[in-house]
PDB file of C-alpha atoms in Angstrom:
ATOM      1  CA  UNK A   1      31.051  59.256  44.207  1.00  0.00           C
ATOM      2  CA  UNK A   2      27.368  58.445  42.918  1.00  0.00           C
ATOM      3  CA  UNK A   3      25.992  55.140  43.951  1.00  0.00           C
ATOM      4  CA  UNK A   4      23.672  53.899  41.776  1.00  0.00           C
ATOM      5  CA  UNK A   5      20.997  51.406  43.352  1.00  0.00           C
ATOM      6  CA  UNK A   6      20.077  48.759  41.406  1.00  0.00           C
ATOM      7  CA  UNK A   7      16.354  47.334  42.571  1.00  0.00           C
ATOM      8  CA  UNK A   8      16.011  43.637  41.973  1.00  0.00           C
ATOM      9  CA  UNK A   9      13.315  42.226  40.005  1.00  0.00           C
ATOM     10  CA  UNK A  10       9.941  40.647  41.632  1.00  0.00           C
ATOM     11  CA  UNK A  11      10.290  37.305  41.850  1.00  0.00           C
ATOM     12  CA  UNK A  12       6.687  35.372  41.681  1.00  0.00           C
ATOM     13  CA  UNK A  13       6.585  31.716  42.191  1.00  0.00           C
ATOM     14  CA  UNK A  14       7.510  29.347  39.486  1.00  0.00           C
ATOM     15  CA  UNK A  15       4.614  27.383  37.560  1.00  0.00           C
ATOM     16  CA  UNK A  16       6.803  25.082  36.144  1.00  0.00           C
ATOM     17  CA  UNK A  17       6.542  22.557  38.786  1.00  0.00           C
ATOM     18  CA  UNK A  18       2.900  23.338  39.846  1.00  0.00           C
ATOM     19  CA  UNK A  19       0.459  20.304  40.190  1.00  0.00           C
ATOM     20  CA  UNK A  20      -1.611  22.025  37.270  1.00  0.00           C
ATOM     21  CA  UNK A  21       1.226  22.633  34.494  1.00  0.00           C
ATOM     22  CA  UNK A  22       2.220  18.923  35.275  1.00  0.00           C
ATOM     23  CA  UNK A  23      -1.042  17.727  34.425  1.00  0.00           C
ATOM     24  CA  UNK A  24      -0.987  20.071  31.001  1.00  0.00           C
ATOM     25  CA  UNK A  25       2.292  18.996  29.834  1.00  0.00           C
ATOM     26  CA  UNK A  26       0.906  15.198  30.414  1.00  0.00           C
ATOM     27  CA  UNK A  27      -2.038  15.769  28.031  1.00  0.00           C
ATOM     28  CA  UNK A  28      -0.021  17.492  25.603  1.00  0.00           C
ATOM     29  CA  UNK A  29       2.085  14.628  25.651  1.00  0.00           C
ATOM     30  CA  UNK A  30      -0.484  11.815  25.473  1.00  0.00           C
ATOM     31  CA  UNK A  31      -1.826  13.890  22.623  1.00  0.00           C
ATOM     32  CA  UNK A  32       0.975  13.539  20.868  1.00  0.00           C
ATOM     33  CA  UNK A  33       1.411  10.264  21.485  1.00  0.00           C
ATOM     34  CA  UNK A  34      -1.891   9.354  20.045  1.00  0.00           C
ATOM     35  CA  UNK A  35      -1.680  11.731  16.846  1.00  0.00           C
ATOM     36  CA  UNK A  36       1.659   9.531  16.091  1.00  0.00           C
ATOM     37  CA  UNK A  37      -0.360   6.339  16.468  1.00  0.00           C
ATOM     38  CA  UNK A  38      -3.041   7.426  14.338  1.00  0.00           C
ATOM     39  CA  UNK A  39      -0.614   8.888  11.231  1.00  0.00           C
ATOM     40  CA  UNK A  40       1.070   5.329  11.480  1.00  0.00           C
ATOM     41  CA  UNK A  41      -2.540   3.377  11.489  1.00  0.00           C
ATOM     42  CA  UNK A  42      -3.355   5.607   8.664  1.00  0.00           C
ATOM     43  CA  UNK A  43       0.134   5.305   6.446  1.00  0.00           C
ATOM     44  CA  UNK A  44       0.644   1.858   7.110  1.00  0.00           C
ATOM     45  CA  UNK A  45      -2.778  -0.627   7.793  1.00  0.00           C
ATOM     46  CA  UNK A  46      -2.374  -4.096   8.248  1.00  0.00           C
ATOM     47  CA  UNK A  47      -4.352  -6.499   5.810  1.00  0.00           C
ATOM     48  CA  UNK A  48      -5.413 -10.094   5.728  1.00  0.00           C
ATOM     49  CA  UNK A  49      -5.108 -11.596   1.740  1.00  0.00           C
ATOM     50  CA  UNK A  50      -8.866 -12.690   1.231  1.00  0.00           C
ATOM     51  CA  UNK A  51      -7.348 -15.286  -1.949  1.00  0.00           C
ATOM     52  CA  UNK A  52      -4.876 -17.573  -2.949  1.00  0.00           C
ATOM     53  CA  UNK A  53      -4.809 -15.618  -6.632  1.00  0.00           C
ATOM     54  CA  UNK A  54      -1.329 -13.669  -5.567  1.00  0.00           C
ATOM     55  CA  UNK A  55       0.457 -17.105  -5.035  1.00  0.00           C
ATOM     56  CA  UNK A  56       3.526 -17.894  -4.730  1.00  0.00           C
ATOM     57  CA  UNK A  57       3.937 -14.369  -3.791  1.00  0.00           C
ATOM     58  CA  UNK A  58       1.525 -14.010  -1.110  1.00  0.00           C
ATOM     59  CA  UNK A  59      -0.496 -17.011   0.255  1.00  0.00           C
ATOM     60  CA  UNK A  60      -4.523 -16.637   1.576  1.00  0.00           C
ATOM     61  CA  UNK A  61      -4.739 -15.560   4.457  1.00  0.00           C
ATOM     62  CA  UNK A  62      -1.216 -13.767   5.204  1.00  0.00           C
ATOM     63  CA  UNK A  63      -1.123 -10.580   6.445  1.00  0.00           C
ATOM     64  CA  UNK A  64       0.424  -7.672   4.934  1.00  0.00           C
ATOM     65  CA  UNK A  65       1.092  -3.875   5.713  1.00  0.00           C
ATOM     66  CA  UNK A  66      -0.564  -1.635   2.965  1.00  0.00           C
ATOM     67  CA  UNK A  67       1.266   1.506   2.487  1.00  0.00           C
ATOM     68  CA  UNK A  68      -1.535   4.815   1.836  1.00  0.00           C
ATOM     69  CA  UNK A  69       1.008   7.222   1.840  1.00  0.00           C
ATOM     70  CA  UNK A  70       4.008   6.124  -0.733  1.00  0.00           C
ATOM     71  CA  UNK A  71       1.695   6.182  -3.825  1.00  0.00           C
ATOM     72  CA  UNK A  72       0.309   9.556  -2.819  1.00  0.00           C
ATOM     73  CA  UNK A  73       3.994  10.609  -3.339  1.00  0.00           C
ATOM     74  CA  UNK A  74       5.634   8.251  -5.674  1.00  0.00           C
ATOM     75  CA  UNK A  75       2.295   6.954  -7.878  1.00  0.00           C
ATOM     76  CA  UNK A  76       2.178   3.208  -8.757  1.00  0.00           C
ATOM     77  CA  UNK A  77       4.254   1.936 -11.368  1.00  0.00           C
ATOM     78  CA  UNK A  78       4.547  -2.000 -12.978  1.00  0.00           C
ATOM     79  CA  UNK A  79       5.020  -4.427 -10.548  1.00  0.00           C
ATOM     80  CA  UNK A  80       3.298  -2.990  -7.381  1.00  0.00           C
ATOM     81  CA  UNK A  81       1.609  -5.434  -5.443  1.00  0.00           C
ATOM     82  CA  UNK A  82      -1.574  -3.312  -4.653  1.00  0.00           C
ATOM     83  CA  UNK A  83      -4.542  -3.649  -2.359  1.00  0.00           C
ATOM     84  CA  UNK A  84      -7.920  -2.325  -4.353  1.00  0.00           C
ATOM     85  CA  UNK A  85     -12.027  -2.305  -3.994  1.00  0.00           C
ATOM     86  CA  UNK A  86     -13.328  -4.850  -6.326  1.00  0.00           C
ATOM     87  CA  UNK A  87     -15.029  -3.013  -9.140  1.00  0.00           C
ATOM     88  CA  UNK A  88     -18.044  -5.258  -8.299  1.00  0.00           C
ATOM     89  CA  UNK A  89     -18.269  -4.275  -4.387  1.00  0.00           C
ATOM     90  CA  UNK A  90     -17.695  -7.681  -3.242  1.00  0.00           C
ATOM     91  CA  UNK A  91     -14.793  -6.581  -1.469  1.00  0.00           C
ATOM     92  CA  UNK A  92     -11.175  -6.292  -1.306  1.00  0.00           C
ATOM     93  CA  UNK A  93      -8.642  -7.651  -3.898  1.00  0.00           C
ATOM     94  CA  UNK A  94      -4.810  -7.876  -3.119  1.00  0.00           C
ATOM     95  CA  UNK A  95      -3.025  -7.752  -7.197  1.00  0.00           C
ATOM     96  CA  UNK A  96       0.067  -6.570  -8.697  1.00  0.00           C
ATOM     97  CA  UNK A  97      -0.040  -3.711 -11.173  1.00  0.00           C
ATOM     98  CA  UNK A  98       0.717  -5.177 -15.294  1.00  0.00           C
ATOM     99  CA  UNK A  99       0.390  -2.398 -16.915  1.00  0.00           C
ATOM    100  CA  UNK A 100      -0.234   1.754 -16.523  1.00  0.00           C
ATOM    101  CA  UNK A 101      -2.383   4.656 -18.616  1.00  0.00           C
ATOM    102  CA  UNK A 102      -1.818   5.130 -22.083  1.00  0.00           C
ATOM    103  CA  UNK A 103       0.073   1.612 -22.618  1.00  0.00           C
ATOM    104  CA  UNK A 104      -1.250  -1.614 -25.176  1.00  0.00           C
ATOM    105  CA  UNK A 105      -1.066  -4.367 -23.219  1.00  0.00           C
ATOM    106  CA  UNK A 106      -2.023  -8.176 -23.877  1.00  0.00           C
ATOM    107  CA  UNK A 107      -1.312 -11.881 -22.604  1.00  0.00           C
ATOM    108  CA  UNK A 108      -0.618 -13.859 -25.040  1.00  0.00           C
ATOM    109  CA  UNK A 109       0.070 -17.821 -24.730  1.00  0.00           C
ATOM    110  CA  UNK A 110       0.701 -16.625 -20.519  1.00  0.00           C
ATOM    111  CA  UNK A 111       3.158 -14.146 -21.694  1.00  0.00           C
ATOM    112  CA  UNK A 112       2.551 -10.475 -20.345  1.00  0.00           C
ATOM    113  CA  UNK A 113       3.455  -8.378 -23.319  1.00  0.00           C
ATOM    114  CA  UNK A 114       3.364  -4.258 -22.980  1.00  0.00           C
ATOM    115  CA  UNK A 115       3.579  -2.170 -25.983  1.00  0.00           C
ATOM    116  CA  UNK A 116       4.164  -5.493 -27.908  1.00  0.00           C
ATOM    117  CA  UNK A 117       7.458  -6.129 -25.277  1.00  0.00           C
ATOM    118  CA  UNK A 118       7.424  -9.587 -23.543  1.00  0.00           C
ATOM    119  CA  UNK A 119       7.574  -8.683 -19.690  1.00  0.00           C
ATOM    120  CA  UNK A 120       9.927 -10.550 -17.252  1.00  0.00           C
ATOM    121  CA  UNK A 121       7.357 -11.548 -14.327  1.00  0.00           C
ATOM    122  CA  UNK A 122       9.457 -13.993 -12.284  1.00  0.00           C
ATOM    123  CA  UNK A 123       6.876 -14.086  -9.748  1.00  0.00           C
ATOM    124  CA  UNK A 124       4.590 -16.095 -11.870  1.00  0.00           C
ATOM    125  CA  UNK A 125       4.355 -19.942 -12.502  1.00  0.00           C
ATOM    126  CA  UNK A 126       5.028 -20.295 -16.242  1.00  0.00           C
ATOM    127  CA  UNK A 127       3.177 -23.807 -16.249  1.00  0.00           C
ATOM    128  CA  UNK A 128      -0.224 -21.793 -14.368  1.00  0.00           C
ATOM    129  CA  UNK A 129      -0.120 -19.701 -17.412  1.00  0.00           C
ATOM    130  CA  UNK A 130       0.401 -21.341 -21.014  1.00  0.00           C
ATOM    131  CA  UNK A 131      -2.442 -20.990 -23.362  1.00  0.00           C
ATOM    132  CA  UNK A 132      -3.416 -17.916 -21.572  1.00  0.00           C
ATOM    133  CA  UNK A 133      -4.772 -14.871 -23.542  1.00  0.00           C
ATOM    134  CA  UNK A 134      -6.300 -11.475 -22.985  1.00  0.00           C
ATOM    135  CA  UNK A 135      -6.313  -8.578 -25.130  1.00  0.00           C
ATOM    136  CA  UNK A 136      -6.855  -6.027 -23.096  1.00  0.00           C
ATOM    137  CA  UNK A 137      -5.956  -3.038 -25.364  1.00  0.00           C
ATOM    138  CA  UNK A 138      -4.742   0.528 -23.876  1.00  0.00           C
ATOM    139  CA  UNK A 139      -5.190   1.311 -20.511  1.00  0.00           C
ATOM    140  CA  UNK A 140      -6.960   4.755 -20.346  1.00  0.00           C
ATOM    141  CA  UNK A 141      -5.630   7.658 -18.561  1.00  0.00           C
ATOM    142  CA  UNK A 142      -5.974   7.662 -14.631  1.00  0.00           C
ATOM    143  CA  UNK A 143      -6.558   3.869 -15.019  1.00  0.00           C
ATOM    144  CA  UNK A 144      -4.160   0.736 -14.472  1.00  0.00           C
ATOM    145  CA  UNK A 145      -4.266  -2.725 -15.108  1.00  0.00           C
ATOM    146  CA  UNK A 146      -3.686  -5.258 -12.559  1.00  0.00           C
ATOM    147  CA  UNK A 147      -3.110  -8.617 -12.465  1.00  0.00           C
ATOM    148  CA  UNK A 148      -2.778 -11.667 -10.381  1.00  0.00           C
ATOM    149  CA  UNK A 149       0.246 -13.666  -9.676  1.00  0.00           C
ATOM    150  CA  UNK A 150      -1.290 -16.920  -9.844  1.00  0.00           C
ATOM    151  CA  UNK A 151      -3.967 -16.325 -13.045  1.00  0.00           C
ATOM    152  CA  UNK A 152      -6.039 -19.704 -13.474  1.00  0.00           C
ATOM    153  CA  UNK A 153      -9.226 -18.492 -12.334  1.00  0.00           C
ATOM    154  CA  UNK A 154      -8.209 -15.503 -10.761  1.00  0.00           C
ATOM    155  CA  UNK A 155     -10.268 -12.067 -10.809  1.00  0.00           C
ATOM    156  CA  UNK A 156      -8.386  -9.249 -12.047  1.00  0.00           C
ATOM    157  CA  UNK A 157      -8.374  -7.167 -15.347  1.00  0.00           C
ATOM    158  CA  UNK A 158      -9.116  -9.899 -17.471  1.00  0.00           C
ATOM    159  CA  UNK A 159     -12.402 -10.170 -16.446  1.00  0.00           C
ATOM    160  CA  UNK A 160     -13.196  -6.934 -14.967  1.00  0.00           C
ATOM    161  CA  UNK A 161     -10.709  -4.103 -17.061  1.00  0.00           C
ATOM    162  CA  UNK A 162      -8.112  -1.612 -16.165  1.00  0.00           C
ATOM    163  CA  UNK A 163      -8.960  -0.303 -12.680  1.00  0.00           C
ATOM    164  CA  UNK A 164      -9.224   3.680 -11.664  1.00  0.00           C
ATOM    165  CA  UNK A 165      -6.147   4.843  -9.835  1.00  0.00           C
ATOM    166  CA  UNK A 166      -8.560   6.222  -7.556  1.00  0.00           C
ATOM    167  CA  UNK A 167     -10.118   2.588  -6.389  1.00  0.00           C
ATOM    168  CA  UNK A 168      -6.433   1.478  -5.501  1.00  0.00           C
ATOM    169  CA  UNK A 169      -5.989   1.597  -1.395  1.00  0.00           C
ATOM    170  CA  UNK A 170      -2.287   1.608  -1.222  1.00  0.00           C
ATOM    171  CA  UNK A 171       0.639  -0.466  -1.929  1.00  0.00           C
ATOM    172  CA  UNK A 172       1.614  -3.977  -0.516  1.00  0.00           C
ATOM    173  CA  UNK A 173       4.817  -3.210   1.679  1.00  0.00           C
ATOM    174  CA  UNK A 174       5.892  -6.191   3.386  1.00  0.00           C
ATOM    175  CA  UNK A 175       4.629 -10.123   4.854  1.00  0.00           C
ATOM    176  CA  UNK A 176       3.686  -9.663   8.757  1.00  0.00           C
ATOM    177  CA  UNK A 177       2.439 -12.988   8.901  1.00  0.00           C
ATOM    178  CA  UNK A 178       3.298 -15.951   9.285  1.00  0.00           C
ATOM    179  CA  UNK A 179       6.463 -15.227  10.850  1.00  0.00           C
ATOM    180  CA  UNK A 180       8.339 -17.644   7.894  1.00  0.00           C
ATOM    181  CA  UNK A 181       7.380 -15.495   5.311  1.00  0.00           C
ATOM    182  CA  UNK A 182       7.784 -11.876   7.257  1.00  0.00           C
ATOM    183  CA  UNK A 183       9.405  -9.665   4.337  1.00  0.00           C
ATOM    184  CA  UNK A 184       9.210  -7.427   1.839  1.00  0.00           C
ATOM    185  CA  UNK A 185       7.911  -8.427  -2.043  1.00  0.00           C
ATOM    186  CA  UNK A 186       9.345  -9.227  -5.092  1.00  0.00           C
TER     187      UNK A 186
END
């Protein structure tokens, strides 16, 4: 009969539960913790509205989560409430995208017409707009037009043209404040 002798392995302490791989798997997880807050400040950034030009939509001084990611994915498209740089650097503008590249678009009496086809806006005011006009021709490529909810006296493309898809922020997401009007946009 052979006996065979089997020698058992070294054993060396564990590290698992040493002081030192504690404090490493702490960092690792606080660094985790703060890349996740950081992608979530960067997708989603909370905004106060500077104007009262997006009313009844959104009033001045609500505040509103911009979304920097969506449009990166999805692109804009008619109807977007955006956040954008004023083309004159004065600052921010919160508006809602009327019209994209390579369509004619005009506003004629208050009516937002693209490609000659009246568009159904029930966010704006029909007596704020009546006797309105702009035409503002076609939007060139990598360009939008955007336009304000409430339009008497309002900045937007009117005054300053279609806008480079490049100088839009993000898209308008939701109300945060004031509590009453916490929600998401028509």
């Amino acid at each position: 009969m052979v006996t065979t002798v089997v020698a058992a392995p070294a054993t060396r302490p564990s590290a698992a539960g040493s002081p030192a791989r504690r404090r490493l798997r702490a960092v690792d997880l606080a660094l985790v913790a703060l890349l996740v807050i950081l992608a979530g400040r960067l997708a989603l950034e909370p905004v106060r509205v500077p104007t009262a030009s997006m009313e009844p939509t959104l009033h001045a001084g609500s505040h509103v989560l911009v979304d920097h990611v969506g449009p990166l994915v999805r692109g804009y498209h008619r109807g977007d409430v955006v956040l954008l740089e004023a083309p004159d650097g004065s600052g921010l503008l919160v508006k809602r995208v009327a019209a994209l590249a390579g369509e004619e678009v005009a506003v004629l009496d208050g009516v937002l017409t693209v490609d000659g086809v009246p568009v159904d806006e029930p966010w704006v005011d029909p007596g704020d707009v009546d006797s309105v006009y702009a035409e503002l021709g076609r939007v060139p490529s990598g360009h939008v037009v955007v336009l304000a909810d409430h339009r008497p006296d309002a900045r937007d493309s009117r005054s300053f043209g279609p806008v480079a898809v490049d100088a839009l922020h993000g898209r308008v997401v939701a109300t945060v404040w004031p509590l009453g009007a916490v929600g998401g946009l028509p």
